[in-house]
């Protein structure tokens, strides 16, 4: 009886382990940020007439497309992940899943998600979501091995989730979703470059060119971070100027933007200090969800 119970426990543990590995393939923390920003875009587009059914359909389809795309990214980069301390425990480098399993999972999930969005929401939403897959896998992922400007390329698909939400709510595009796109695009540059700074040795070990070399005037990444944050502070005023967010949002966006700029300037002065890079990353992680939340609440 004990041996039978042990066998059942082992079986459940094995099933749970595989399910957990597939779930991990979708990079849950990144996926959660995608869904939060897509929902914010949907609400800004739908407003008081919030259609919960359509919102849930849009989130489900986006989950499948984004999760499948992230799984395919892990399939493509499995050999590079195996060389980095921060990624060597992922499902593929650790051997918990085989590459063919990740490939099939990623392809099937992405295609099902895109078809679902096309049929259950609208074709425009499916096209915007599909463009994330194409840009992320076809441009950003390979470019990471050749140029640190991949951060700029990667910021494009990374900024599209609120556009997905708006397209799902309106079945059309307008100036507002591209303002949301711009805020996310600019936010990603200090965010991703601070992470690249923190793990530059790990990335270099895997042959990924995510940080430029220092120049006589400093590091070009610092200039990009500072410039992007300055533009973000100015660009972040547009939701209020255009009338789809209020003064509370404006105050929060400016204050957080200035704080992130101060952190980026500090990092530029002490480029070898990991703590300063980590501070930029932490402030960026506070900035986006808080600014979007206040924007939604201020609209309410």
C-alpha positions as semicolon CSV with decimal commas, in nm:
position;residue;x (nm);y (nm);z (nm)
1;X;0,000;0,000;0,000
2;X;0,285;0,235;0,088
3;X;0,457;0,160;-0,243
4;X;0,135;0,238;-0,432
5;X;0,097;0,567;-0,246
6;X;0,460;0,650;-0,317
7;X;0,406;0,577;-0,686
8;X;0,098;0,803;-0,694
9;X;0,289;1,081;-0,518
10;X;0,575;1,044;-0,762
11;X;0,332;1,056;-1,053
12;X;0,165;1,372;-0,925
13;X;0,504;1,530;-0,857
14;X;0,616;1,449;-1,209
15;X;0,300;1,597;-1,364
16;X;0,319;1,905;-1,145
17;X;0,686;1,949;-1,233
18;X;0,616;1,939;-1,607
19;X;0,319;2,177;-1,581
20;X;0,533;2,414;-1,376
21;X;0,811;2,392;-1,636
22;X;0,572;2,479;-1,920
23;X;0,435;2,766;-1,713
24;X;0,788;2,890;-1,647
25;X;0,855;2,890;-2,022
26;X;0,608;3,179;-2,056
27;X;0,817;3,403;-1,824
28;X;0,527;3,473;-1,585
29;X;0,656;3,805;-1,452
30;X;0,702;3,947;-1,800
31;X;0,366;3,803;-1,903
32;X;0,196;3,965;-1,604
33;X;0,330;4,307;-1,705
34;X;0,202;4,248;-2,060
35;X;-0,146;4,171;-1,928
36;X;-0,153;4,468;-1,690
37;X;-0,059;4,712;-1,965
38;X;-0,299;4,551;-2,213
39;X;-0,583;4,582;-1,960
40;X;-0,493;4,946;-1,899
41;X;-0,509;5,009;-2,273
42;X;-0,846;4,835;-2,292
43;X;-0,991;5,043;-2,011
44;X;-0,860;5,368;-2,156
45;X;-1,027;5,272;-2,482
46;X;-1,351;5,137;-2,338
47;X;-1,390;5,365;-2,037
48;X;-1,724;5,374;-1,858
49;X;-1,873;5,126;-2,105
50;X;-1,625;4,861;-1,984
51;X;-1,719;4,530;-2,150
52;X;-1,594;4,261;-1,916
53;X;-1,656;3,975;-2,159
54;X;-1,455;4,136;-2,438
55;X;-1,183;4,232;-2,189
56;X;-1,151;3,872;-2,069
57;X;-1,138;3,744;-2,427
58;X;-0,869;3,996;-2,512
59;X;-0,666;3,903;-2,205
60;X;-0,697;3,530;-2,278
61;X;-0,584;3,570;-2,637
62;X;-0,302;3,804;-2,535
63;X;-0,190;3,556;-2,269
64;X;-0,165;3,281;-2,530
65;X;0,015;3,491;-2,791
66;X;0,257;3,655;-2,547
67;X;0,318;3,337;-2,349
68;X;0,381;3,137;-2,666
69;X;0,615;3,404;-2,801
70;X;0,816;3,408;-2,478
71;X;0,837;3,028;-2,487
72;X;0,970;3,042;-2,844
73;X;1,225;3,298;-2,728
74;X;1,348;3,053;-2,467
75;X;1,365;2,781;-2,733
76;X;1,577;3,002;-2,960
77;X;1,808;3,117;-2,681
78;X;1,839;2,788;-2,494
79;X;2,212;2,749;-2,564
80;X;2,283;3,107;-2,454
81;X;2,068;3,066;-2,142
82;X;2,278;2,764;-2,043
83;X;2,588;2,985;-2,023
84;X;2,438;3,249;-1,792
85;X;2,399;3,215;-1,416
86;X;2,066;3,400;-1,414
87;X;1,906;3,174;-1,677
88;X;2,076;2,834;-1,656
89;X;1,798;2,699;-1,432
90;X;1,525;2,765;-1,690
91;X;1,334;2,460;-1,816
92;X;1,543;2,399;-2,128
93;X;1,900;2,454;-1,997
94;X;1,816;2,254;-1,685
95;X;1,678;1,964;-1,891
96;X;1,330;1,973;-1,741
97;X;1,185;2,005;-2,089
98;X;1,319;1,900;-2,428
99;X;1,365;2,161;-2,701
100;X;1,101;1,999;-2,924
101;X;0,849;2,025;-2,642
102;X;0,916;2,395;-2,599
103;X;0,900;2,453;-2,975
104;X;0,566;2,276;-3,016
105;X;0,421;2,443;-2,707
106;X;0,531;2,788;-2,822
107;X;0,406;2,749;-3,179
108;X;0,070;2,597;-3,085
109;X;0,003;2,846;-2,807
110;X;0,092;3,148;-3,020
111;X;-0,115;3,037;-3,319
112;X;-0,417;2,946;-3,108
113;X;-0,397;3,283;-2,931
114;X;-0,378;3,479;-3,257
115;X;-0,668;3,286;-3,412
116;X;-0,873;3,331;-3,096
117;X;-0,816;3,707;-3,097
118;X;-0,909;3,724;-3,467
119;X;-1,235;3,532;-3,421
120;X;-1,342;3,622;-3,068
121;X;-1,228;3,986;-3,046
122;X;-1,140;4,142;-3,382
123;X;-0,877;4,106;-3,657
124;X;-0,702;4,432;-3,566
125;X;-0,626;4,303;-3,217
126;X;-0,488;3,980;-3,362
127;X;-0,266;4,173;-3,604
128;X;-0,121;4,395;-3,331
129;X;-0,056;4,091;-3,111
130;X;0,097;3,903;-3,403
131;X;0,330;4,193;-3,476
132;X;0,472;4,153;-3,125
133;X;0,566;3,794;-3,207
134;X;0,727;3,888;-3,538
135;X;0,928;4,181;-3,399
136;X;1,029;4,009;-3,076
137;X;1,146;3,687;-3,236
138;X;1,248;3,813;-3,578
139;X;1,429;4,133;-3,483
140;X;1,498;4,176;-3,112
141;X;1,603;3,820;-3,026
142;X;1,870;3,778;-3,299
143;X;1,993;4,138;-3,265
144;X;2,090;4,077;-2,902
145;X;2,395;3,889;-3,030
146;X;2,520;4,175;-3,248
147;X;2,428;4,518;-3,114
148;X;2,330;4,679;-2,788
149;X;2,082;4,888;-2,991
150;X;1,861;4,580;-2,967
151;X;1,714;4,760;-2,664
152;X;1,559;5,017;-2,896
153;X;1,425;4,746;-3,128
154;X;1,294;4,539;-2,835
155;X;1,116;4,841;-2,690
156;X;0,878;4,840;-2,990
157;X;0,707;4,502;-2,929
158;X;0,737;4,567;-2,557
159;X;0,532;4,885;-2,594
160;X;0,249;4,731;-2,798
161;X;0,037;4,561;-2,524
162;X;-0,168;4,877;-2,443
163;X;-0,229;4,912;-2,818
164;X;-0,367;4,556;-2,812
165;X;-0,604;4,657;-2,534
166;X;-0,719;4,970;-2,712
167;X;-0,772;4,780;-3,040
168;X;-0,977;4,519;-2,854
169;X;-1,198;4,788;-2,700
170;X;-1,243;5,011;-3,005
171;X;-1,162;4,792;-3,308
172;X;-0,973;5,096;-3,435
173;X;-0,664;5,297;-3,345
174;X;-0,626;5,664;-3,258
175;X;-0,371;5,904;-3,110
176;X;-0,429;5,792;-2,749
177;X;-0,299;5,433;-2,779
178;X;0,017;5,563;-2,946
179;X;0,071;5,798;-2,653
180;X;0,052;5,492;-2,428
181;X;0,288;5,318;-2,670
182;X;0,532;5,609;-2,646
183;X;0,531;5,608;-2,267
184;X;0,605;5,235;-2,258
185;X;0,868;5,262;-2,530
186;X;1,060;5,536;-2,348
187;X;1,020;5,363;-2,009
188;X;1,176;5,042;-2,140
189;X;1,509;5,201;-2,232
190;X;1,627;5,289;-1,879
191;X;1,460;4,972;-1,750
192;X;1,626;4,727;-1,990
193;X;1,962;4,907;-1,999
194;X;1,986;4,908;-1,620
195;X;1,929;4,532;-1,622
196;X;2,190;4,492;-1,895
197;X;2,432;4,692;-1,679
198;X;2,367;4,470;-1,378
199;X;2,420;4,146;-1,570
200;X;2,667;4,261;-1,837
201;X;2,928;4,000;-1,745
202;X;2,667;3,724;-1,757
203;X;2,544;3,841;-2,097
204;X;2,900;3,872;-2,227
205;X;2,972;3,516;-2,116
206;X;2,686;3,399;-2,337
207;X;2,797;3,611;-2,633
208;X;2,517;3,867;-2,609
209;X;2,607;4,225;-2,688
210;X;2,369;4,409;-2,458
211;X;2,606;4,677;-2,328
212;X;2,836;4,898;-2,533
213;X;3,200;4,954;-2,442
214;X;3,298;5,267;-2,252
215;X;3,406;5,564;-2,461
216;X;3,619;5,866;-2,371
217;X;3,300;6,056;-2,284
218;X;3,151;5,766;-2,087
219;X;2,919;5,487;-2,184
220;X;2,665;5,546;-2,467
221;X;2,405;5,350;-2,271
222;X;2,408;5,618;-2,003
223;X;2,329;5,886;-2,262
224;X;2,040;5,680;-2,397
225;X;1,901;5,622;-2,047
226;X;1,919;5,990;-1,955
227;X;1,780;6,111;-2,288
228;X;1,493;5,860;-2,282
229;X;1,401;5,956;-1,926
230;X;1,402;6,329;-2,006
231;X;1,174;6,269;-2,303
232;X;0,959;6,039;-2,089
233;X;0,899;6,318;-1,834
234;X;0,784;6,548;-2,115
235;X;0,595;6,282;-2,310
236;X;0,420;6,164;-1,994
237;X;0,232;6,494;-1,979
238;X;0,042;6,419;-2,302
239;X;-0,239;6,209;-2,146
240;X;-0,339;6,513;-1,941
241;X;-0,284;6,759;-2,226
242;X;-0,500;6,542;-2,454
243;X;-0,769;6,509;-2,190
244;X;-0,775;6,137;-2,118
245;X;-0,603;6,164;-1,778
246;X;-0,619;6,424;-1,503
247;X;-0,393;6,632;-1,283
248;X;-0,335;6,359;-1,024
249;X;-0,189;6,139;-1,296
250;X;0,022;6,429;-1,424
251;X;0,170;6,497;-1,081
252;X;0,261;6,132;-1,020
253;X;0,407;6,086;-1,369
254;X;0,629;6,394;-1,339
255;X;0,752;6,312;-0,988
256;X;0,836;5,950;-1,072
257;X;0,994;6,052;-1,400
258;X;1,218;6,306;-1,229
259;X;1,317;6,049;-0,965
260;X;1,412;5,800;-1,238
261;X;1,609;6,073;-1,418
262;X;1,799;6,152;-1,098
263;X;1,884;5,783;-1,059
264;X;2,001;5,763;-1,421
265;X;2,223;6,069;-1,374
266;X;2,373;5,914;-1,061
267;X;2,442;5,593;-1,252
268;X;2,618;5,790;-1,527
269;X;2,850;5,944;-1,267
270;X;2,929;5,606;-1,105
271;X;2,899;5,358;-1,394
272;X;3,079;5,075;-1,216
273;X;2,842;5,070;-0,918
274;X;2,585;4,793;-0,940
275;X;2,373;4,951;-0,668
276;X;2,305;5,257;-0,884
277;X;2,198;5,040;-1,177
278;X;1,977;4,840;-0,943
279;X;1,820;5,164;-0,821
280;X;1,727;5,267;-1,176
281;X;1,575;4,923;-1,232
282;X;1,372;4,939;-0,908
283;X;1,237;5,286;-0,979
284;X;1,139;5,178;-1,330
285;X;0,950;4,880;-1,186
286;X;0,757;5,122;-0,963
287;X;0,702;5,380;-1,236
288;X;0,508;5,185;-1,498
289;X;0,241;5,002;-1,293
290;X;0,187;5,303;-1,064
291;X;0,158;5,553;-1,351
292;X;-0,084;5,328;-1,539
293;X;-0,289;5,265;-1,225
294;X;-0,316;5,636;-1,148
295;X;-0,400;5,708;-1,512
296;X;-0,690;5,458;-1,497
297;X;-0,813;5,582;-1,158
298;X;-0,784;5,944;-1,264
299;X;-0,995;5,866;-1,569
300;X;-1,255;5,704;-1,343
